[in-house]
Coordinates of N, CA and C in Angstrom, one line a residue:
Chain A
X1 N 2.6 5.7 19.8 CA 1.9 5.6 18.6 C 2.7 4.9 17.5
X2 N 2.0 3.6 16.6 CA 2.8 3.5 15.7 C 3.0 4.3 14.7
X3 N 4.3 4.2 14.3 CA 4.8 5.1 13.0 C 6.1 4.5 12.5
X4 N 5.5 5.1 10.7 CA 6.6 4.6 9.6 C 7.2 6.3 9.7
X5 N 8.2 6.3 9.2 CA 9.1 7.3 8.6 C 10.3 7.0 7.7
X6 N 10.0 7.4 6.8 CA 11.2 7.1 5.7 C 11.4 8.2 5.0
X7 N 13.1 8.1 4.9 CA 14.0 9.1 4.0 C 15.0 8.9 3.0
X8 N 15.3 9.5 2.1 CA 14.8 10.9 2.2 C 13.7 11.0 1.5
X9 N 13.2 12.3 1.4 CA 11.4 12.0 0.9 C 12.0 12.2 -0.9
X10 N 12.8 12.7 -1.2 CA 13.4 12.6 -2.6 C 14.9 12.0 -2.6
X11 N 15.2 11.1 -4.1 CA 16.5 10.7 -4.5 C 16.8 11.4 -5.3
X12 N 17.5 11.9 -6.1 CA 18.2 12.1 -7.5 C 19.6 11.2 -7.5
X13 N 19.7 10.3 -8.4 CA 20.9 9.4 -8.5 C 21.4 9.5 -9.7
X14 N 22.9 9.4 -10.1 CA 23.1 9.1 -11.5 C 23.3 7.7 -12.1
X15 N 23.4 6.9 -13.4 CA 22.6 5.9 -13.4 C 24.6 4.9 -12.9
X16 N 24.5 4.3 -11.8 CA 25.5 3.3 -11.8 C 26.1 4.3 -10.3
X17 N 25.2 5.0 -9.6 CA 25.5 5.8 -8.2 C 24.6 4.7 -7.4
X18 N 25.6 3.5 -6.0 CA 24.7 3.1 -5.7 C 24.4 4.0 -4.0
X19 N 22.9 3.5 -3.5 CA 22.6 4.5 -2.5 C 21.7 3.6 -1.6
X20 N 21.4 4.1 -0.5 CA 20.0 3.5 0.5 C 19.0 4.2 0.3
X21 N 18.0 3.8 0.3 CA 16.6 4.3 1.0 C 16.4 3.9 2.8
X22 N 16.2 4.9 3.4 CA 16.1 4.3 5.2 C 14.4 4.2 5.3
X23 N 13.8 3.4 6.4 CA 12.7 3.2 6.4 C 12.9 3.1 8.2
X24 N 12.3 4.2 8.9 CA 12.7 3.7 10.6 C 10.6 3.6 11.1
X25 N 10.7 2.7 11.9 CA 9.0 2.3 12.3 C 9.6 2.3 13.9
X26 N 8.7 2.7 14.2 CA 8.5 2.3 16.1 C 6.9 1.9 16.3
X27 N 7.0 0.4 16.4 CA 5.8 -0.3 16.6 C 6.0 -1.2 17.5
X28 N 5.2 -2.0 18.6 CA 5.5 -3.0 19.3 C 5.2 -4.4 18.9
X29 N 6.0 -4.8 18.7 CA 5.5 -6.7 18.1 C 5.4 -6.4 16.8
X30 N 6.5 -5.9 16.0 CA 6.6 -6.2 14.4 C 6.4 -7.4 14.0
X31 N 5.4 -7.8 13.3 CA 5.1 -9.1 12.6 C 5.7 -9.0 11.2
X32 N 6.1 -8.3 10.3 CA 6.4 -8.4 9.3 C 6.3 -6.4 8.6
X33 N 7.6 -6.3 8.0 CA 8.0 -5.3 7.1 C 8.0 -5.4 5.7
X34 N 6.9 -4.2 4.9 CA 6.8 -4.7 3.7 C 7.6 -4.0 2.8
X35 N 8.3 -3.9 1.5 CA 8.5 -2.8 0.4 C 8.2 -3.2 -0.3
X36 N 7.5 -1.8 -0.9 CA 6.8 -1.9 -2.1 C 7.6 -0.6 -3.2
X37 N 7.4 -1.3 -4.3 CA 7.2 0.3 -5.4 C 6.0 0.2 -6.0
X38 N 6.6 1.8 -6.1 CA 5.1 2.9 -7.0 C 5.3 3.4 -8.2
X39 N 5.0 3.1 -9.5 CA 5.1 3.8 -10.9 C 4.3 4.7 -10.5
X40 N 4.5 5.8 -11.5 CA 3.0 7.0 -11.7 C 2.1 5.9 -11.9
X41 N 0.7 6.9 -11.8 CA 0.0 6.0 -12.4 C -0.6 4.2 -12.4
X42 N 0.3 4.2 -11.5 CA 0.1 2.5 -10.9 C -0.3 2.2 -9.0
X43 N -0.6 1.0 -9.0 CA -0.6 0.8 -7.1 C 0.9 0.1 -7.3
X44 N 0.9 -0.1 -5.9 CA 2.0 -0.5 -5.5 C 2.3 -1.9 -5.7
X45 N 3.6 -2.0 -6.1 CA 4.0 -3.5 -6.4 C 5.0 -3.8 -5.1
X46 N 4.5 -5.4 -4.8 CA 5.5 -5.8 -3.7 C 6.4 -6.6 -4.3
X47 N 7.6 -6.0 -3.4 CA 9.2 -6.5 -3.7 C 9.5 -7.5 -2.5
X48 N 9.5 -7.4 -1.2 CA 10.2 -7.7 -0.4 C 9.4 -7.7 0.9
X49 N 9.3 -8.7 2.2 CA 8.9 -9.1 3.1 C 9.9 -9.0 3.9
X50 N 9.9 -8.2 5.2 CA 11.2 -9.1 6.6 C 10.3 -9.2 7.3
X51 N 11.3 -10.3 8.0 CA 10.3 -10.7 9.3 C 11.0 -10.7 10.7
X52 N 12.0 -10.4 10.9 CA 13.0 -10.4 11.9 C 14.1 -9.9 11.4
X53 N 14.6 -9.4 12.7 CA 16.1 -8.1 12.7 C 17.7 -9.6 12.8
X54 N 18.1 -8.7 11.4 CA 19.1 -9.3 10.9 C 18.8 -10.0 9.1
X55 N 17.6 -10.3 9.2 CA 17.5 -10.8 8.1 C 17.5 -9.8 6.5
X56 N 17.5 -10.5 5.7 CA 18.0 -9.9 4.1 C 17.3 -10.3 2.7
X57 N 17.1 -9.7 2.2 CA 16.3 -10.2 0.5 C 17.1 -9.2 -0.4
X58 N 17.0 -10.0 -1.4 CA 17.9 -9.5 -2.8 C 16.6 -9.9 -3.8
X59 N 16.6 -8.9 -4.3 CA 16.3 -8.7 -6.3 C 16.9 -8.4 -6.9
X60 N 17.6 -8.3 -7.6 CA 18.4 -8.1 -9.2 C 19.2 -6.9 -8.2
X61 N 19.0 -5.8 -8.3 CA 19.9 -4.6 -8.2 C 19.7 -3.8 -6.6
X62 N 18.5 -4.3 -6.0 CA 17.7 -4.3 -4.6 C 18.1 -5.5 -3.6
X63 N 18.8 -4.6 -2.3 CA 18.6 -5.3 -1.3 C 18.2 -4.7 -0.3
X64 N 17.1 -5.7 0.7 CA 16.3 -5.1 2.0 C 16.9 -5.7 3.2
X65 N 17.5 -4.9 4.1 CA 17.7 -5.6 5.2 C 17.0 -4.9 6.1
X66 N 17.2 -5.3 7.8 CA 16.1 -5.1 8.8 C 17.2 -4.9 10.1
X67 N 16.5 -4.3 10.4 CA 17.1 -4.1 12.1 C 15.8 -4.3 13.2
X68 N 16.3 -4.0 14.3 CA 15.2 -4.0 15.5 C 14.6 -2.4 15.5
X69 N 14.9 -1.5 14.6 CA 14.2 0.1 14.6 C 14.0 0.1 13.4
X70 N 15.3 0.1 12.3 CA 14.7 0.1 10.9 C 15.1 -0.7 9.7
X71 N 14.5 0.0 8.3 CA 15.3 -1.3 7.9 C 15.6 -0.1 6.4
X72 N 16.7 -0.8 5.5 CA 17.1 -0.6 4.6 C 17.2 -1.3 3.1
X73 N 16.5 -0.1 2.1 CA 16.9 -0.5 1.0 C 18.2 0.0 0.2
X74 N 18.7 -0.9 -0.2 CA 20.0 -0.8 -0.7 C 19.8 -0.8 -2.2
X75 N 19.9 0.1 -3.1 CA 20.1 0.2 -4.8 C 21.8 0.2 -4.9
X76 N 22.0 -1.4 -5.4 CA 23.7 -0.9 -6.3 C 23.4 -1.0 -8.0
X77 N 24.2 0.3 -8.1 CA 24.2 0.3 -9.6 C 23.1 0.5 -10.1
X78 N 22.3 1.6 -10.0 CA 20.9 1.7 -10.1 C 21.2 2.3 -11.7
X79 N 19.2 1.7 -12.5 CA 19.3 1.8 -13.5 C 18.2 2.7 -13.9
X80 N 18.0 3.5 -15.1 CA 16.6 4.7 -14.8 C 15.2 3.7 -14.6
X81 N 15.5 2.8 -15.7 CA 13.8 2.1 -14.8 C 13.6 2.0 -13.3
X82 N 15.1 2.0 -12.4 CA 15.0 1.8 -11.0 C 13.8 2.9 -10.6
X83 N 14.0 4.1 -11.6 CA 13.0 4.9 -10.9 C 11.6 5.5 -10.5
X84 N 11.1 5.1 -9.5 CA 10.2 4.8 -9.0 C 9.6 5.6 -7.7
X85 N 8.6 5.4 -6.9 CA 8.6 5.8 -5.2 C 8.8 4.7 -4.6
X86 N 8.9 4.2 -3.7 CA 10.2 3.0 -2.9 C 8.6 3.1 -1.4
X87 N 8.1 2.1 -0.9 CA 7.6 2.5 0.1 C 7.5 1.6 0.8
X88 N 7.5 1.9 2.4 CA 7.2 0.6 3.5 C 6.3 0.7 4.3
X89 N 6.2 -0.7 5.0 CA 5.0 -0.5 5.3 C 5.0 -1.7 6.9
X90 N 4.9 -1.1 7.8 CA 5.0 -2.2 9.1 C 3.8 -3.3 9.0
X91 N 3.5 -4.0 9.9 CA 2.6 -4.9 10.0 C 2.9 -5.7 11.6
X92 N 1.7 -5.5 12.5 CA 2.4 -5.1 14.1 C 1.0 -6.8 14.5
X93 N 1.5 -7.2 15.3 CA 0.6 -8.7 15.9 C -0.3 -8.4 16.5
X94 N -0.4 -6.6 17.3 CA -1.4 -6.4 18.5 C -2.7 -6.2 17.3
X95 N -2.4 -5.9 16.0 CA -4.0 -5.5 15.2 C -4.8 -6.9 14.7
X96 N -5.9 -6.8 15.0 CA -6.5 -7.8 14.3 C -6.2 -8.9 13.4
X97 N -5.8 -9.5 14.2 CA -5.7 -11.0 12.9 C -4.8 -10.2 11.9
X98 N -3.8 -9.6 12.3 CA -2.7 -9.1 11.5 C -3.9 -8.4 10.1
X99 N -2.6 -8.1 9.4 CA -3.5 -7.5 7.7 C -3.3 -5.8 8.0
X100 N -3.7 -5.4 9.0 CA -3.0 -3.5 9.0 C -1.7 -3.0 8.5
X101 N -1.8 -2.5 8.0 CA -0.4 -2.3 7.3 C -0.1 -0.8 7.7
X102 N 0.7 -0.1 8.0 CA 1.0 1.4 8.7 C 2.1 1.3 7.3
X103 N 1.8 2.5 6.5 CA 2.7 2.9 5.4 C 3.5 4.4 5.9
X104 N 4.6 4.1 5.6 CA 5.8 5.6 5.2 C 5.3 6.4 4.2
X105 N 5.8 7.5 4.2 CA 5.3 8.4 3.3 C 5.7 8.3 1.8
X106 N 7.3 7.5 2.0 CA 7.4 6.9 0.5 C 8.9 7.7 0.1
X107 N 9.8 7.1 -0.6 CA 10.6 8.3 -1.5 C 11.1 7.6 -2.4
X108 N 10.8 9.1 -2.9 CA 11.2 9.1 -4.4 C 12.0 9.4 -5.3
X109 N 12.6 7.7 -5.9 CA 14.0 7.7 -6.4 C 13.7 8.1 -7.8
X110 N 14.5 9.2 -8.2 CA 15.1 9.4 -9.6 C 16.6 8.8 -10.0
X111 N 16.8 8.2 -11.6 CA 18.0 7.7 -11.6 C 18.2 8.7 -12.9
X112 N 19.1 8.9 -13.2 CA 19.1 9.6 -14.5 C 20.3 8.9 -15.5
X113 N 20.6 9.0 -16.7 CA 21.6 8.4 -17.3 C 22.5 9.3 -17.5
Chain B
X1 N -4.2 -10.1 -17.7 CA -5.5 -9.4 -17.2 C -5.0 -9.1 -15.9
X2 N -5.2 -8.4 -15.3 CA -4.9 -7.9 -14.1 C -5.3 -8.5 -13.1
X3 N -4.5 -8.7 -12.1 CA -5.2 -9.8 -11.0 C -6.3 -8.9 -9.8
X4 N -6.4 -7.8 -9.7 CA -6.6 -7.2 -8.8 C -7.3 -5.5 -9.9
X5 N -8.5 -5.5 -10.1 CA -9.5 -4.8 -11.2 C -10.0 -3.4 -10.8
X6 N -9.5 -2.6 -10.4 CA -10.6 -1.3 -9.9 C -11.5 -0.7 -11.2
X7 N -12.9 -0.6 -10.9 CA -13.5 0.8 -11.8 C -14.2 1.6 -11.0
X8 N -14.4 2.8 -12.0 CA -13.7 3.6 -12.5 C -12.1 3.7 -12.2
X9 N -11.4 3.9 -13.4 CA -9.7 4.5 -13.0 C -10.0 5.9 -12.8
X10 N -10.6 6.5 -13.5 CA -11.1 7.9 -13.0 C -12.7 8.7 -12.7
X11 N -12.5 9.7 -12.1 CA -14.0 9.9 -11.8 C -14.0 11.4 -11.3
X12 N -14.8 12.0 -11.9 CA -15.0 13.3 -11.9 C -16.4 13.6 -11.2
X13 N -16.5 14.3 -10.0 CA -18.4 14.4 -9.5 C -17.9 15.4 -8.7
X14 N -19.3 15.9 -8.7 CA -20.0 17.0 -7.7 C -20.2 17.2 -6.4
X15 N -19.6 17.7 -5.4 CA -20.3 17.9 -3.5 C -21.7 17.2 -3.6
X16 N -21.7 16.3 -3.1 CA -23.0 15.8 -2.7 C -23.6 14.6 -3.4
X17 N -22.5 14.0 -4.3 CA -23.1 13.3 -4.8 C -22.3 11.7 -4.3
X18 N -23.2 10.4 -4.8 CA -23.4 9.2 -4.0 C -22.1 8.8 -5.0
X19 N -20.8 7.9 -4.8 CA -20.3 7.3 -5.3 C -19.7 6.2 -5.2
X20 N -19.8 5.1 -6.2 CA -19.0 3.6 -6.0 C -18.2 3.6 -6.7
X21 N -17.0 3.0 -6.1 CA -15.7 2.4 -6.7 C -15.7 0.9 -6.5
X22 N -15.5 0.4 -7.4 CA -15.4 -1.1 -7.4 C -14.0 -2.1 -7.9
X23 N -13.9 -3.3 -7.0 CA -13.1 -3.5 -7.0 C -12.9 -5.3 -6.9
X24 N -12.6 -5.9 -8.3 CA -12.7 -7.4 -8.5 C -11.0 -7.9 -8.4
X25 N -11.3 -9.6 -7.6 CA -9.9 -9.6 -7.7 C -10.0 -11.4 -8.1
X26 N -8.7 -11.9 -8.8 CA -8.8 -13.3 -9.4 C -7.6 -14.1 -8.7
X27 N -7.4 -13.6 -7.7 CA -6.2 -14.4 -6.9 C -6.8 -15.3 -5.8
X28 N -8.0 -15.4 -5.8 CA -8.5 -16.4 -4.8 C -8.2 -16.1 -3.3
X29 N -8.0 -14.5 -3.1 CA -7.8 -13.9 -1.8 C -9.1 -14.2 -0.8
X30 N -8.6 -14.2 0.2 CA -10.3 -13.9 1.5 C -10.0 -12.3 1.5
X31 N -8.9 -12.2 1.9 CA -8.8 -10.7 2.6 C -8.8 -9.6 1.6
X32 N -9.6 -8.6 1.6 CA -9.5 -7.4 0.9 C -9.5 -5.8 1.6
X33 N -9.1 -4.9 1.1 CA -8.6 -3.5 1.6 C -9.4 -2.8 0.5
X34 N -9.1 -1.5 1.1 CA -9.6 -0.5 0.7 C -8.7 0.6 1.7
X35 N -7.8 1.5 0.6 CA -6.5 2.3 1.1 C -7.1 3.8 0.1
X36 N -6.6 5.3 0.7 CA -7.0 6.4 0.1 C -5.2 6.5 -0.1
X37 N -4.6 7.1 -0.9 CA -3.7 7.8 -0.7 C -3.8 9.5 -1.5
X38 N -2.9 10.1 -0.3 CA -2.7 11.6 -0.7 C -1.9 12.3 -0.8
X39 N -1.4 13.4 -1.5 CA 0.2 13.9 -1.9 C 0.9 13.9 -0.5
X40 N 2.0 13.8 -0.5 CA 3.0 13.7 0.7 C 2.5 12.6 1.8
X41 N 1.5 12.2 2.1 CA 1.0 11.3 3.2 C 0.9 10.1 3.0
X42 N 1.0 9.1 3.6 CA 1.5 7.5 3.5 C -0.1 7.1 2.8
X43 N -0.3 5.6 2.7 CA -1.7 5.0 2.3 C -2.1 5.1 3.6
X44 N -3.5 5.0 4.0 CA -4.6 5.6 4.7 C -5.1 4.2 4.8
X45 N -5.5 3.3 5.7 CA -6.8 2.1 5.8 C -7.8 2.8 5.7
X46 N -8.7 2.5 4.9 CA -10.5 2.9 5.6 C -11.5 1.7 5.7
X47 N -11.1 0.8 5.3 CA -11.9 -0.4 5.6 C -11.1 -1.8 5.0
X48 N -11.5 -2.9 6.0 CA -10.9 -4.1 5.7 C -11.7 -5.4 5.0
X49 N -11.5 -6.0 4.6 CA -13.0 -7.5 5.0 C -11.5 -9.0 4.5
X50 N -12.0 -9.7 6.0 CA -11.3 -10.6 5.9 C -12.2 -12.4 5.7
X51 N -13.4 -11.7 5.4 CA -14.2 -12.7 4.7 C -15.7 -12.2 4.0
X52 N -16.1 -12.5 3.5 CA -17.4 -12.3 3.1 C -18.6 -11.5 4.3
X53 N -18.4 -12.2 5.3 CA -19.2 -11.8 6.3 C -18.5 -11.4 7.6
X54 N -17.2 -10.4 7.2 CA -16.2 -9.9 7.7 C -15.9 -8.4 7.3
X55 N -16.6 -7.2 8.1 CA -15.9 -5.9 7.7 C -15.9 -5.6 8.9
X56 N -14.3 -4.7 8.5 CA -13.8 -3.9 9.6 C -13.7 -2.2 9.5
X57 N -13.7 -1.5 10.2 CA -13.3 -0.3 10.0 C -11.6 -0.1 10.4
X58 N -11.3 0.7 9.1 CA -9.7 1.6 9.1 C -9.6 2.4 9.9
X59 N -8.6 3.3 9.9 CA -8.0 4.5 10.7 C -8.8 5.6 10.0
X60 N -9.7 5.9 8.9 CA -10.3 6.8 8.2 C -11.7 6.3 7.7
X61 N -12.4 5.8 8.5 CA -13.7 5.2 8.0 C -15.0 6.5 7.7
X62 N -14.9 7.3 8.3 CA -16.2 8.3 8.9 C -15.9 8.6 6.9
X63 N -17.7 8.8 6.6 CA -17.7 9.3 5.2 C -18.3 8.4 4.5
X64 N -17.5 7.2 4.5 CA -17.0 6.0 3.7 C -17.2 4.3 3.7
X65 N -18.6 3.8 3.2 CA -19.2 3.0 3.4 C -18.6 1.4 2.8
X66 N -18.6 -0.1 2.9 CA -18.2 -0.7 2.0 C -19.5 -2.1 2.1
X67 N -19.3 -2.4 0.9 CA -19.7 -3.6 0.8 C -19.1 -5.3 0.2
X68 N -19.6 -6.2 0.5 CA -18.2 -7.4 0.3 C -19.5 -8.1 -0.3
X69 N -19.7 -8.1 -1.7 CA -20.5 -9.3 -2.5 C -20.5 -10.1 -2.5
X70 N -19.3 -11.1 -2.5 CA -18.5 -11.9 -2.9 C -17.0 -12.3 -2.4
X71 N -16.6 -13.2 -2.5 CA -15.3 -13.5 -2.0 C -14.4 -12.4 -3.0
X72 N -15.0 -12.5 -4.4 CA -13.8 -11.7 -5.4 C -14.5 -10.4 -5.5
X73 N -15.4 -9.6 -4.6 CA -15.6 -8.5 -5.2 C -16.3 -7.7 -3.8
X74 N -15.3 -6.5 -3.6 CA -15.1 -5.3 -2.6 C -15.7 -4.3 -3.0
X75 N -16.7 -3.3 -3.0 CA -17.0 -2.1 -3.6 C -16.5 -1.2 -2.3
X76 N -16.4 0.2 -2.3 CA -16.6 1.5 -1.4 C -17.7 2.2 -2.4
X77 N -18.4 3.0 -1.1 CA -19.3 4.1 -1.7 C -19.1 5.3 -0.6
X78 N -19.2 6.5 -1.3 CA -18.8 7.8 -0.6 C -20.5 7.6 -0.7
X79 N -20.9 8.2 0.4 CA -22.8 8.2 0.7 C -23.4 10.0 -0.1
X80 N -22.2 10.7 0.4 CA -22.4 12.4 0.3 C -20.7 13.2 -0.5
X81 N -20.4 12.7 -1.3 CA -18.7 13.2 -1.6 C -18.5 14.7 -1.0
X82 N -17.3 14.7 -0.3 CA -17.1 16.2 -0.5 C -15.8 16.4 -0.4
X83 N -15.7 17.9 -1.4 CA -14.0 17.7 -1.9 C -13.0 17.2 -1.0
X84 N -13.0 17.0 0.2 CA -11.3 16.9 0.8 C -11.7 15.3 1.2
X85 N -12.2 14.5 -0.1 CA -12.4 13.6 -0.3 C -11.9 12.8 -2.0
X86 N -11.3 14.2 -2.2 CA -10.3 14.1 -3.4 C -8.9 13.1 -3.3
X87 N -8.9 11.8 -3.4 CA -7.7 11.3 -3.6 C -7.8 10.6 -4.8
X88 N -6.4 9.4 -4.8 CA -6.3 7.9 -5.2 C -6.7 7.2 -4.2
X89 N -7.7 6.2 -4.6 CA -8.2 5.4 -3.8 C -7.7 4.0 -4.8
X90 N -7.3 2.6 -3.9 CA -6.4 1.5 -4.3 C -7.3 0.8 -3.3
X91 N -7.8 -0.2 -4.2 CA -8.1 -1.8 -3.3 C -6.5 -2.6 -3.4
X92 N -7.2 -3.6 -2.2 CA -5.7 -4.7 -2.7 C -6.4 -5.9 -2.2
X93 N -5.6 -7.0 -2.5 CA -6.1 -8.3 -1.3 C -4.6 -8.8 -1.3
X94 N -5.2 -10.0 -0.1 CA -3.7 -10.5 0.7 C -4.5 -12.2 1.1
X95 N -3.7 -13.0 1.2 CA -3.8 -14.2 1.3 C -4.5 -14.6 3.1
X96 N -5.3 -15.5 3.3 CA -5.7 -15.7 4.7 C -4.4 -15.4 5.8
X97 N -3.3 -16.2 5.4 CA -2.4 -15.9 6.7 C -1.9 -14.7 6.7
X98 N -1.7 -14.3 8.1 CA -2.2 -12.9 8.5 C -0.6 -12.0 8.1
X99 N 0.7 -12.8 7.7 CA 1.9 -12.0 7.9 C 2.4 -12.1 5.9
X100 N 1.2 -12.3 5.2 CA 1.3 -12.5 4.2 C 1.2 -11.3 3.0
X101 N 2.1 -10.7 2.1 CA 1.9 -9.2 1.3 C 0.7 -9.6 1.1
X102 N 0.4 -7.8 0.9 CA -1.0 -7.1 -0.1 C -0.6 -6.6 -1.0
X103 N -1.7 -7.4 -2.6 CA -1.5 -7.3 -3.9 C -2.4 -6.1 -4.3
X104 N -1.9 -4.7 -4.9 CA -2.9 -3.9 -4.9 C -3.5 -3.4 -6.6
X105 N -4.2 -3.0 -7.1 CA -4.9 -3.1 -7.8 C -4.2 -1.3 -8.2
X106 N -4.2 -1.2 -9.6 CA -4.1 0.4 -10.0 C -4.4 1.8 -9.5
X107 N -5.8 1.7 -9.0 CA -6.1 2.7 -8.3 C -7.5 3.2 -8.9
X108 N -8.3 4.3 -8.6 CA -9.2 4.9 -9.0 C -8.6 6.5 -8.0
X109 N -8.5 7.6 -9.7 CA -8.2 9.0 -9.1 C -9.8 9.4 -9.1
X110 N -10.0 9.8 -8.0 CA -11.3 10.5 -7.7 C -11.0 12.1 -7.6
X111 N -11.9 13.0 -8.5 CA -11.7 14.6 -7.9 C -13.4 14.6 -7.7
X112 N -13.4 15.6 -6.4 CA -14.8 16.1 -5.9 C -14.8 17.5 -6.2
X113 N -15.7 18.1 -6.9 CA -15.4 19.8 -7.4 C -16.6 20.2 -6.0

């Protein structure tokens, strides 16, 4: 069965603590791994695409890298706006003309000052 | 202006009653979604459309009807609401090629009393 799991399901950080968020999927034929963030109150904003194990993306203070099981967000030096819900999401070639997206449950970073 | 429009952002109704969420987008997408999310549980598919004359059913369809007007405009309707039908419900759309993110729209919080 495919499945996202990510941990931990909560962060508390202090502001300039850097840390991971883990994201582990077991799907066959990963086409593409998504992250997204979540404000309250908002849908999810995308950050970051992999498409293959080994590869890497940087934003400002965010880095995503990938493996062949899972993949990692990396916060250095995180800032309180960092804080948000962090969530991934597989995307597998056996579904329809791709577009299915299997989401993690999400976690949720606090940064405090 | 938001590229990606839900209405209602919120909605308050009764067991039994008929409801549409609607959902306009200006990014010149084919493909659109329709996602439930719920406390601790990842987003949910309940329906796809990857063109006009293109719907698919999600991992959560039973309940939950859609229609595609338009290239820019997705609605869902609950036929009969009933409470454990209480979420956030989020459209999104995503570009034709199939390994490409989904842009998602604010959300509509639905409660069913």
């Amino acid at each position: 069965e495919d499945q996202v799991t990510q941990s931990p399901e909560a962060l508390r950080l202090q502001e300039g603590e850097s840390s991971s968020l883990n994201c582990s999927y077991t799907v066959s034929g990963l086409r593409g791994l998504f992250w997204y963030r979540q404000d309250p109150g908002k849908g999810p904003e995308f950050l970051f695409t992999l498409y293959s194990a080994g590869e890497e993306k940087e934003k400002e203070r965010l880095k995503a890298t990938l493996t062949k099981k899972e993949s990692f967000l990396h916060i250095t030096a995180p800032k309180p706006e960092d804080s948000a819900t962090y969530l991934c999401a597989v995307q597998a070639f056996k579904y329809n003309q791709g577009g299915k997206l299997i989401f993690g449950q999400g976690t949720e970073l606090s940064v405090k000052p | 202006d938001a590229d990606v429009t839900q209405t209602p952002r919120n909605r308050i109704t009764k067991t039994g009653k008929r409801i549409m969420l609607e959902c306009s987008q200006t990014k010149g997408h084919d493909r659109m979604y329709w996602y439930r999310q719920d406390p601790g549980l990842g987003l949910q598919l309940i329906y796809y459309s990857f063109d006009v004359k293109d719907i698919n059913k999600g991992e959560i369809s039973d309940g939950y009807s859609v229609s595609r007007q338009a290239q820019a405009k997705f609605s869902l309707s609950l036929e009969s609401a009933i409470p454990n039908q209480t979420a956030l419900y989020f459209c999104a759309t995503s570009d034709y090629r199939a390994n490409q993110p989904q842009h998602f729209g604010d959300g509509t919080r639905l409660s069913i009393l």
